[in-house]
């Protein structure tokens, strides 16, 4: 395996997976129904940063958003600015960056704030439908209590086979995995890609990138206070830099 990006002075970061690709899991299939095989040719030549949109009104209310939307809260705006501040310290040359964003409004607002922090024109944003959040169908806009009242026992059934379960009108994690593979296989537009996506899709994207099994993938997460760097089949967790915190040195390779 090639050496990854050099250590960055003062960065609190944690390698959470080194991309040890397992043998294909029986019954675990990807695009075109083929069992997963290791092929990182499309993802190892550039660096990808995953950024989750800041907190929204529905996040605070405990409502599942899925493909629906709600505005960023003041805290969410500060989280997005903190992510931009962190990326500005990590990236030596923001002009070698492409920001791709989910088409949802909360992601677009976050991406625009990242552009402002990095000195990029918001018109350069690339909207990628593949980065959209998990479609939760009939559960979208509902709290867990409302789901339990309207669909008794459904959440318990889903927990029994979370990878394949499809919420009425929604999509499964298995289908999302195929979508993640499709996005990773796309030709990157720049040496560094910042992808503004969502919590559920981010963990699937992390799993697809590092070759994790379904159970390993479902254990992944993406707190709003962190961003993730994907490079050379490794996943690195990097806490965001809030105002007043010590600045971090830039990555000498611009990654």
Phi, psi and omega in degrees: 000138179291156176293141179277187179302149181294163176297144181253126183303124174081359182278125173274103182226158184220123175283116185259347174201137177259016174066042175282105188279124180279168171296150180306139180275134180301130181083356180263110186236154180241218182302139179060019175073013181271143176296148183296137173230152180288120175205094183259017183300329183275347187240351186264355184270351180218174180250140179238131172251130177258126179236129176270143175305151177294171181304141178244172178301317181288331173302315182294329181272355181074027180264139177284126185267312182056233180274356175276179188216158169208156187287156174295142172278169174306322177296320179296322177296318178293324176298318179295318178295324178294321177297318178296321178297319179295314180295324178298324179284331183278328188261119182287327183226089181300342180290346177263024185244142169241129177258120174252143183224148168302152180285354182287149186300320181294328177286318180298321177296316178298316180297321178296322177293325175295318178302315180298319181292327184265358180073030180256152177285126180300338178291345180277353180301140176252120179271122181242109178302336180294339182272004183295158183290166174306128178280115183259015171049234185293345181274350183295135181086357183255153170274169177300321180296321180290323177297315181297326180287321184272332182227070185305129176082352186293320181293326178293319177297319180298320180298334180288335178208065188297328184294322186255347185296137178243116173296140180310121181083002184248208180224159179271165173296326178300316178293322177298324180299319178297320178296320178297316177300319180298317180294317181297330181281348179293144176294129180285144184272348184205164178301330180236129175245128171256117181254116176267105183226199192238166189303309183292316181290328179299316182291327176291320179296319177299316181295319179295320181294315186270000178070036181280157175286166177306315181294321177294320180297317181292343176274352178290164178210179175204088176297150179290346180270007181227157166236163183238136176254128178249116181208131176052046178064017176250150174247126178238131178265128182231116177296144180284158185258109179276160181305135179094346178279160181294133180288153181256151178289153181286154172287122187294342179262004179073020181266000000 
